[in-house]
């Protein structure tokens, strides 16, 4: 099986039906929120593999490769990630509010992350 690794998604580039079935089973997890709402213990699953796009979150790619190796499934990873553009270090950021400037500074210091700022914090500025 060949997986194309992008910045956000990993997609199945080539696979046999058996390999794709293995991937679907590997990326399926019990739906804990469904179990908590039910009186009868009926198990439902959430699958991280999008059947239409044949993709899954890129963060699972290394786990898929490792599990494939352990279970005898040949998984080849083709790295198609794109490096983000270099930040403009001389950009004028004086117009940002103090907490926005702090978020920008932290974002520049890390490779990946999620900005968790409240509604109205100016994330789209």
PDB file of N, CA, C and O in Angstrom, residues 43-102:
ATOM      1  N   UNK A  43     -21.912  -1.739  20.846  1.00  0.00           N
ATOM      2  CA  UNK A  43     -20.694  -1.026  20.483  1.00  0.00           C
ATOM      3  C   UNK A  43     -20.790  -0.491  19.050  1.00  0.00           C
ATOM      4  O   UNK A  43     -21.124  -1.214  18.128  1.00  0.00           O
ATOM      5  N   UNK A  44     -20.513   0.786  18.888  1.00  0.00           N
ATOM      6  CA  UNK A  44     -20.411   1.417  17.573  1.00  0.00           C
ATOM      7  C   UNK A  44     -18.993   1.931  17.414  1.00  0.00           C
ATOM      8  O   UNK A  44     -18.316   2.215  18.389  1.00  0.00           O
ATOM      9  N   UNK A  45     -18.588   2.065  16.164  1.00  0.00           N
ATOM     10  CA  UNK A  45     -17.222   2.470  15.898  1.00  0.00           C
ATOM     11  C   UNK A  45     -17.174   3.761  15.089  1.00  0.00           C
ATOM     12  O   UNK A  45     -18.073   4.060  14.320  1.00  0.00           O
ATOM     13  N   UNK A  46     -16.083   4.492  15.296  1.00  0.00           N
ATOM     14  CA  UNK A  46     -15.770   5.685  14.519  1.00  0.00           C
ATOM     15  C   UNK A  46     -14.546   5.314  13.691  1.00  0.00           C
ATOM     16  O   UNK A  46     -13.579   4.777  14.213  1.00  0.00           O
ATOM     17  N   UNK A  47     -14.611   5.584  12.393  1.00  0.00           N
ATOM     18  CA  UNK A  47     -13.481   5.269  11.518  1.00  0.00           C
ATOM     19  C   UNK A  47     -12.831   6.570  11.061  1.00  0.00           C
ATOM     20  O   UNK A  47     -13.500   7.451  10.530  1.00  0.00           O
ATOM     21  N   UNK A  48     -11.539   6.670  11.265  1.00  0.00           N
ATOM     22  CA  UNK A  48     -10.810   7.878  10.881  1.00  0.00           C
ATOM     23  C   UNK A  48     -10.514   7.921   9.383  1.00  0.00           C
ATOM     24  O   UNK A  48     -10.092   8.943   8.868  1.00  0.00           O
ATOM     25  N   UNK A  49     -10.744   6.814   8.678  1.00  0.00           N
ATOM     26  CA  UNK A  49     -10.518   6.766   7.236  1.00  0.00           C
ATOM     27  C   UNK A  49     -11.759   7.270   6.513  1.00  0.00           C
ATOM     28  O   UNK A  49     -12.840   6.706   6.647  1.00  0.00           O
ATOM     29  N   UNK A  50     -11.610   8.344   5.753  1.00  0.00           N
ATOM     30  CA  UNK A  50     -12.697   8.874   4.943  1.00  0.00           C
ATOM     31  C   UNK A  50     -12.800   7.993   3.704  1.00  0.00           C
ATOM     32  O   UNK A  50     -11.890   7.970   2.868  1.00  0.00           O
ATOM     33  N   UNK A  51     -13.913   7.256   3.575  1.00  0.00           N
ATOM     34  CA  UNK A  51     -14.065   6.281   2.495  1.00  0.00           C
ATOM     35  C   UNK A  51     -14.127   6.938   1.123  1.00  0.00           C
ATOM     36  O   UNK A  51     -13.664   6.363   0.141  1.00  0.00           O
ATOM     37  N   UNK A  52     -14.688   8.134   1.033  1.00  0.00           N
ATOM     38  CA  UNK A  52     -14.820   8.809  -0.253  1.00  0.00           C
ATOM     39  C   UNK A  52     -13.478   9.396  -0.693  1.00  0.00           C
ATOM     40  O   UNK A  52     -13.008   9.167  -1.809  1.00  0.00           O
ATOM     41  N   UNK A  53     -12.835  10.152   0.177  1.00  0.00           N
ATOM     42  CA  UNK A  53     -11.552  10.781  -0.160  1.00  0.00           C
ATOM     43  C   UNK A  53     -10.380   9.818  -0.007  1.00  0.00           C
ATOM     44  O   UNK A  53      -9.270  10.126  -0.438  1.00  0.00           O
ATOM     45  N   UNK A  54     -10.616   8.676   0.626  1.00  0.00           N
ATOM     46  CA  UNK A  54      -9.580   7.681   0.904  1.00  0.00           C
ATOM     47  C   UNK A  54      -8.404   8.340   1.631  1.00  0.00           C
ATOM     48  O   UNK A  54      -7.249   8.195   1.263  1.00  0.00           O
ATOM     49  N   UNK A  55      -8.736   9.096   2.696  1.00  0.00           N
ATOM     50  CA  UNK A  55      -7.713   9.809   3.446  1.00  0.00           C
ATOM     51  C   UNK A  55      -8.014   9.734   4.938  1.00  0.00           C
ATOM     52  O   UNK A  55      -9.123   9.417   5.347  1.00  0.00           O
ATOM     53  N   UNK A  56      -6.995  10.049   5.731  1.00  0.00           N
ATOM     54  CA  UNK A  56      -7.121  10.074   7.188  1.00  0.00           C
ATOM     55  C   UNK A  56      -6.165  11.127   7.726  1.00  0.00           C
ATOM     56  O   UNK A  56      -5.251  11.564   7.007  1.00  0.00           O
ATOM     57  N   UNK A  57      -6.347  11.566   8.984  1.00  0.00           N
ATOM     58  CA  UNK A  57      -5.464  12.595   9.536  1.00  0.00           C
ATOM     59  C   UNK A  57      -3.991  12.159   9.495  1.00  0.00           C
ATOM     60  O   UNK A  57      -3.654  11.027   9.858  1.00  0.00           O
ATOM     61  N   UNK A  58      -3.125  13.042   9.041  1.00  0.00           N
ATOM     62  CA  UNK A  58      -1.707  12.731   8.838  1.00  0.00           C
ATOM     63  C   UNK A  58      -1.007  12.309  10.124  1.00  0.00           C
ATOM     64  O   UNK A  58      -0.013  11.589  10.068  1.00  0.00           O
ATOM     65  N   UNK A  59      -1.520  12.710  11.264  1.00  0.00           N
ATOM     66  CA  UNK A  59      -0.910  12.334  12.532  1.00  0.00           C
ATOM     67  C   UNK A  59      -0.917  10.839  12.790  1.00  0.00           C
ATOM     68  O   UNK A  59      -0.134  10.334  13.595  1.00  0.00           O
ATOM     69  N   UNK A  60      -1.776  10.101  12.098  1.00  0.00           N
ATOM     70  CA  UNK A  60      -1.839   8.645  12.259  1.00  0.00           C
ATOM     71  C   UNK A  60      -0.856   7.906  11.345  1.00  0.00           C
ATOM     72  O   UNK A  60      -0.708   6.690  11.453  1.00  0.00           O
ATOM     73  N   UNK A  61      -0.204   8.590  10.437  1.00  0.00           N
ATOM     74  CA  UNK A  61       0.616   7.929   9.413  1.00  0.00           C
ATOM     75  C   UNK A  61       1.729   7.072  10.010  1.00  0.00           C
ATOM     76  O   UNK A  61       1.925   5.927   9.585  1.00  0.00           O
ATOM     77  N   UNK A  62       2.468   7.584  10.973  1.00  0.00           N
ATOM     78  CA  UNK A  62       3.568   6.798  11.548  1.00  0.00           C
ATOM     79  C   UNK A  62       3.041   5.566  12.274  1.00  0.00           C
ATOM     80  O   UNK A  62       3.667   4.500  12.232  1.00  0.00           O
ATOM     81  N   UNK A  63       1.886   5.685  12.913  1.00  0.00           N
ATOM     82  CA  UNK A  63       1.279   4.529  13.583  1.00  0.00           C
ATOM     83  C   UNK A  63       0.852   3.478  12.565  1.00  0.00           C
ATOM     84  O   UNK A  63       1.012   2.278  12.797  1.00  0.00           O
ATOM     85  N   UNK A  64       0.313   3.920  11.425  1.00  0.00           N
ATOM     86  CA  UNK A  64      -0.117   2.996  10.377  1.00  0.00           C
ATOM     87  C   UNK A  64       1.084   2.245   9.811  1.00  0.00           C
ATOM     88  O   UNK A  64       1.037   1.025   9.623  1.00  0.00           O
ATOM     89  N   UNK A  65       2.188   2.949   9.560  1.00  0.00           N
ATOM     90  CA  UNK A  65       3.398   2.309   9.035  1.00  0.00           C
ATOM     91  C   UNK A  65       3.918   1.274  10.024  1.00  0.00           C
ATOM     92  O   UNK A  65       4.248   0.138   9.648  1.00  0.00           O
ATOM     93  N   UNK A  66       3.988   1.637  11.295  1.00  0.00           N
ATOM     94  CA  UNK A  66       4.497   0.726  12.322  1.00  0.00           C
ATOM     95  C   UNK A  66       3.592  -0.493  12.473  1.00  0.00           C
ATOM     96  O   UNK A  66       4.077  -1.633  12.511  1.00  0.00           O
ATOM     97  N   UNK A  67       2.282  -0.289  12.532  1.00  0.00           N
ATOM     98  CA  UNK A  67       1.351  -1.414  12.674  1.00  0.00           C
ATOM     99  C   UNK A  67       1.373  -2.291  11.433  1.00  0.00           C
ATOM    100  O   UNK A  67       1.272  -3.523  11.536  1.00  0.00           O
ATOM    101  N   UNK A  68       1.500  -1.687  10.261  1.00  0.00           N
ATOM    102  CA  UNK A  68       1.589  -2.471   9.034  1.00  0.00           C
ATOM    103  C   UNK A  68       2.805  -3.383   9.045  1.00  0.00           C
ATOM    104  O   UNK A  68       2.722  -4.550   8.662  1.00  0.00           O
ATOM    105  N   UNK A  69       3.930  -2.856   9.502  1.00  0.00           N
ATOM    106  CA  UNK A  69       5.148  -3.659   9.582  1.00  0.00           C
ATOM    107  C   UNK A  69       4.957  -4.832  10.544  1.00  0.00           C
ATOM    108  O   UNK A  69       5.365  -5.960  10.252  1.00  0.00           O
ATOM    109  N   UNK A  70       4.326  -4.574  11.685  1.00  0.00           N
ATOM    110  CA  UNK A  70       4.102  -5.624  12.681  1.00  0.00           C
ATOM    111  C   UNK A  70       3.111  -6.679  12.210  1.00  0.00           C
ATOM    112  O   UNK A  70       3.208  -7.839  12.595  1.00  0.00           O
ATOM    113  N   UNK A  71       2.148  -6.272  11.367  1.00  0.00           N
ATOM    114  CA  UNK A  71       1.099  -7.195  10.933  1.00  0.00           C
ATOM    115  C   UNK A  71       1.301  -7.707   9.511  1.00  0.00           C
ATOM    116  O   UNK A  71       0.401  -8.320   8.937  1.00  0.00           O
ATOM    117  N   UNK A  72       2.460  -7.453   8.930  1.00  0.00           N
ATOM    118  CA  UNK A  72       2.780  -8.000   7.619  1.00  0.00           C
ATOM    119  C   UNK A  72       2.157  -7.273   6.444  1.00  0.00           C
ATOM    120  O   UNK A  72       2.054  -7.833   5.357  1.00  0.00           O
ATOM    121  N   UNK A  73       1.754  -6.025   6.639  1.00  0.00           N
ATOM    122  CA  UNK A  73       1.210  -5.219   5.547  1.00  0.00           C
ATOM    123  C   UNK A  73       2.297  -4.246   5.125  1.00  0.00           C
ATOM    124  O   UNK A  73       2.793  -3.460   5.935  1.00  0.00           O
ATOM    125  N   UNK A  74       2.683  -4.299   3.852  1.00  0.00           N
ATOM    126  CA  UNK A  74       3.742  -3.428   3.347  1.00  0.00           C
ATOM    127  C   UNK A  74       3.164  -2.035   3.104  1.00  0.00           C
ATOM    128  O   UNK A  74       2.335  -1.853   2.211  1.00  0.00           O
ATOM    129  N   UNK A  75       3.583  -1.069   3.901  1.00  0.00           N
ATOM    130  CA  UNK A  75       3.102   0.310   3.779  1.00  0.00           C
ATOM    131  C   UNK A  75       4.280   1.201   3.395  1.00  0.00           C
ATOM    132  O   UNK A  75       5.254   1.295   4.126  1.00  0.00           O
ATOM    133  N   UNK A  76       4.169   1.835   2.233  1.00  0.00           N
ATOM    134  CA  UNK A  76       5.181   2.769   1.764  1.00  0.00           C
ATOM    135  C   UNK A  76       4.632   4.182   1.913  1.00  0.00           C
ATOM    136  O   UNK A  76       3.502   4.458   1.514  1.00  0.00           O
ATOM    137  N   UNK A  77       5.426   5.045   2.481  1.00  0.00           N
ATOM    138  CA  UNK A  77       5.009   6.421   2.724  1.00  0.00           C
ATOM    139  C   UNK A  77       5.729   7.353   1.751  1.00  0.00           C
ATOM    140  O   UNK A  77       6.957   7.389   1.704  1.00  0.00           O
ATOM    141  N   UNK A  78       4.956   8.097   0.959  1.00  0.00           N
ATOM    142  CA  UNK A  78       5.508   9.082   0.034  1.00  0.00           C
ATOM    143  C   UNK A  78       5.259  10.456   0.656  1.00  0.00           C
ATOM    144  O   UNK A  78       4.111  10.861   0.834  1.00  0.00           O
ATOM    145  N   UNK A  79       6.332  11.142   1.010  1.00  0.00           N
ATOM    146  CA  UNK A  79       6.224  12.423   1.711  1.00  0.00           C
ATOM    147  C   UNK A  79       5.939  13.545   0.711  1.00  0.00           C
ATOM    148  O   UNK A  79       6.797  13.906  -0.094  1.00  0.00           O
ATOM    149  N   UNK A  80       4.724  14.091   0.782  1.00  0.00           N
ATOM    150  CA  UNK A  80       4.338  15.195  -0.098  1.00  0.00           C
ATOM    151  C   UNK A  80       4.008  16.447   0.708  1.00  0.00           C
ATOM    152  O   UNK A  80       3.266  17.309   0.249  1.00  0.00           O
ATOM    153  N   UNK A  81       4.576  16.521   1.914  1.00  0.00           N
ATOM    154  CA  UNK A  81       4.337  17.704   2.726  1.00  0.00           C
ATOM    155  C   UNK A  81       5.009  18.915   2.100  1.00  0.00           C
ATOM    156  O   UNK A  81       6.059  18.810   1.477  1.00  0.00           O
ATOM    157  N   UNK A  82       4.393  20.066   2.283  1.00  0.00           N
ATOM    158  CA  UNK A  82       4.909  21.326   1.744  1.00  0.00           C
ATOM    159  C   UNK A  82       5.383  22.178   2.909  1.00  0.00           C
ATOM    160  O   UNK A  82       4.644  22.377   3.880  1.00  0.00           O
ATOM    161  N   UNK A  83       6.613  22.637   2.806  1.00  0.00           N
ATOM    162  CA  UNK A  83       7.146  23.501   3.863  1.00  0.00           C
ATOM    163  C   UNK A  83       6.463  24.860   3.779  1.00  0.00           C
ATOM    164  O   UNK A  83       6.356  25.446   2.701  1.00  0.00           O
ATOM    165  N   UNK A  84       5.973  25.367   4.906  1.00  0.00           N
ATOM    166  CA  UNK A  84       5.325  26.687   4.868  1.00  0.00           C
ATOM    167  C   UNK A  84       6.343  27.773   4.522  1.00  0.00           C
ATOM    168  O   UNK A  84       7.543  27.608   4.723  1.00  0.00           O
ATOM    169  N   UNK A  85       5.865  28.888   3.998  1.00  0.00           N
ATOM    170  CA  UNK A  85       6.801  29.971   3.656  1.00  0.00           C
ATOM    171  C   UNK A  85       7.464  30.529   4.912  1.00  0.00           C
ATOM    172  O   UNK A  85       6.905  30.476   6.006  1.00  0.00           O
ATOM    173  N   UNK A  86       8.640  31.053   4.738  1.00  0.00           N
ATOM    174  CA  UNK A  86       9.372  31.648   5.866  1.00  0.00           C
ATOM    175  C   UNK A  86       8.637  32.901   6.337  1.00  0.00           C
ATOM    176  O   UNK A  86       8.121  33.671   5.527  1.00  0.00           O
ATOM    177  N   UNK A  87       8.573  33.096   7.646  1.00  0.00           N
ATOM    178  CA  UNK A  87       7.892  34.295   8.148  1.00  0.00           C
ATOM    179  C   UNK A  87       8.686  35.557   7.816  1.00  0.00           C
ATOM    180  O   UNK A  87       9.913  35.536   7.719  1.00  0.00           O
ATOM    181  N   UNK A  88       7.956  36.631   7.641  1.00  0.00           N
ATOM    182  CA  UNK A  88       8.596  37.923   7.400  1.00  0.00           C
ATOM    183  C   UNK A  88       8.971  38.511   8.752  1.00  0.00           C
ATOM    184  O   UNK A  88       8.126  39.035   9.477  1.00  0.00           O
ATOM    185  N   UNK A  89      10.227  38.423   9.100  1.00  0.00           N
ATOM    186  CA  UNK A  89      10.674  38.848  10.418  1.00  0.00           C
ATOM    187  C   UNK A  89      10.599  40.365  10.605  1.00  0.00           C
ATOM    188  O   UNK A  89      10.535  40.844  11.728  1.00  0.00           O
ATOM    189  N   UNK A  90      10.573  41.115   9.506  1.00  0.00           N
ATOM    190  CA  UNK A  90      10.512  42.572   9.628  1.00  0.00           C
ATOM    191  C   UNK A  90       9.089  43.100   9.451  1.00  0.00           C
ATOM    192  O   UNK A  90       8.893  44.309   9.307  1.00  0.00           O
ATOM    193  N   UNK A  91       8.092  42.223   9.497  1.00  0.00           N
ATOM    194  CA  UNK A  91       6.703  42.662   9.346  1.00  0.00           C
ATOM    195  C   UNK A  91       6.304  43.535  10.536  1.00  0.00           C
ATOM    196  O   UNK A  91       6.704  43.282  11.678  1.00  0.00           O
ATOM    197  N   UNK A  92       5.505  44.547  10.286  1.00  0.00           N
ATOM    198  CA  UNK A  92       5.047  45.447  11.339  1.00  0.00           C
ATOM    199  C   UNK A  92       3.847  44.823  12.048  1.00  0.00           C
ATOM    200  O   UNK A  92       2.755  44.745  11.496  1.00  0.00           O
ATOM    201  N   UNK A  93       4.059  44.367  13.267  1.00  0.00           N
ATOM    202  CA  UNK A  93       2.995  43.735  14.053  1.00  0.00           C
ATOM    203  C   UNK A  93       2.544  44.596  15.220  1.00  0.00           C
ATOM    204  O   UNK A  93       1.905  44.117  16.149  1.00  0.00           O
ATOM    205  N   UNK A  94       2.859  45.888  15.162  1.00  0.00           N
ATOM    206  CA  UNK A  94       2.521  46.796  16.259  1.00  0.00           C
ATOM    207  C   UNK A  94       1.014  46.929  16.447  1.00  0.00           C
ATOM    208  O   UNK A  94       0.558  47.238  17.540  1.00  0.00           O
ATOM    209  N   UNK A  95       0.232  46.680  15.410  1.00  0.00           N
ATOM    210  CA  UNK A  95      -1.217  46.818  15.484  1.00  0.00           C
ATOM    211  C   UNK A  95      -1.885  45.668  16.235  1.00  0.00           C
ATOM    212  O   UNK A  95      -3.051  45.762  16.615  1.00  0.00           O
ATOM    213  N   UNK A  96      -1.146  44.567  16.488  1.00  0.00           N
ATOM    214  CA  UNK A  96      -1.724  43.429  17.207  1.00  0.00           C
ATOM    215  C   UNK A  96      -1.913  43.749  18.684  1.00  0.00           C
ATOM    216  O   UNK A  96      -1.141  44.503  19.279  1.00  0.00           O
ATOM    217  N   UNK A  97      -2.943  43.151  19.270  1.00  0.00           N
ATOM    218  CA  UNK A  97      -3.124  43.260  20.721  1.00  0.00           C
ATOM    219  C   UNK A  97      -2.064  42.407  21.403  1.00  0.00           C
ATOM    220  O   UNK A  97      -1.475  41.527  20.782  1.00  0.00           O
ATOM    221  N   UNK A  98      -1.812  42.639  22.698  1.00  0.00           N
ATOM    222  CA  UNK A  98      -0.710  41.956  23.385  1.00  0.00           C
ATOM    223  C   UNK A  98      -0.837  40.434  23.341  1.00  0.00           C
ATOM    224  O   UNK A  98       0.126  39.730  23.084  1.00  0.00           O
ATOM    225  N   UNK A  99      -2.030  39.898  23.554  1.00  0.00           N
ATOM    226  CA  UNK A  99      -2.189  38.445  23.548  1.00  0.00           C
ATOM    227  C   UNK A  99      -2.096  37.879  22.126  1.00  0.00           C
ATOM    228  O   UNK A  99      -1.679  36.731  21.932  1.00  0.00           O
ATOM    229  N   UNK A 100      -2.433  38.688  21.113  1.00  0.00           N
ATOM    230  CA  UNK A 100      -2.266  38.243  19.732  1.00  0.00           C
ATOM    231  C   UNK A 100      -0.779  38.167  19.376  1.00  0.00           C
ATOM    232  O   UNK A 100      -0.333  37.222  18.724  1.00  0.00           O
ATOM    233  N   UNK A 101      -0.026  39.150  19.835  1.00  0.00           N
ATOM    234  CA  UNK A 101       1.420  39.165  19.583  1.00  0.00           C
ATOM    235  C   UNK A 101       2.077  37.967  20.257  1.00  0.00           C
ATOM    236  O   UNK A 101       2.957  37.317  19.684  1.00  0.00           O
ATOM    237  N   UNK A 102       1.624  37.648  21.470  1.00  0.00           N
ATOM    238  CA  UNK A 102       2.159  36.482  22.184  1.00  0.00           C
ATOM    239  C   UNK A 102       1.855  35.197  21.404  1.00  0.00           C
ATOM    240  O   UNK A 102       2.701  34.312  21.301  1.00  0.00           O
TER     241      UNK A 102
END
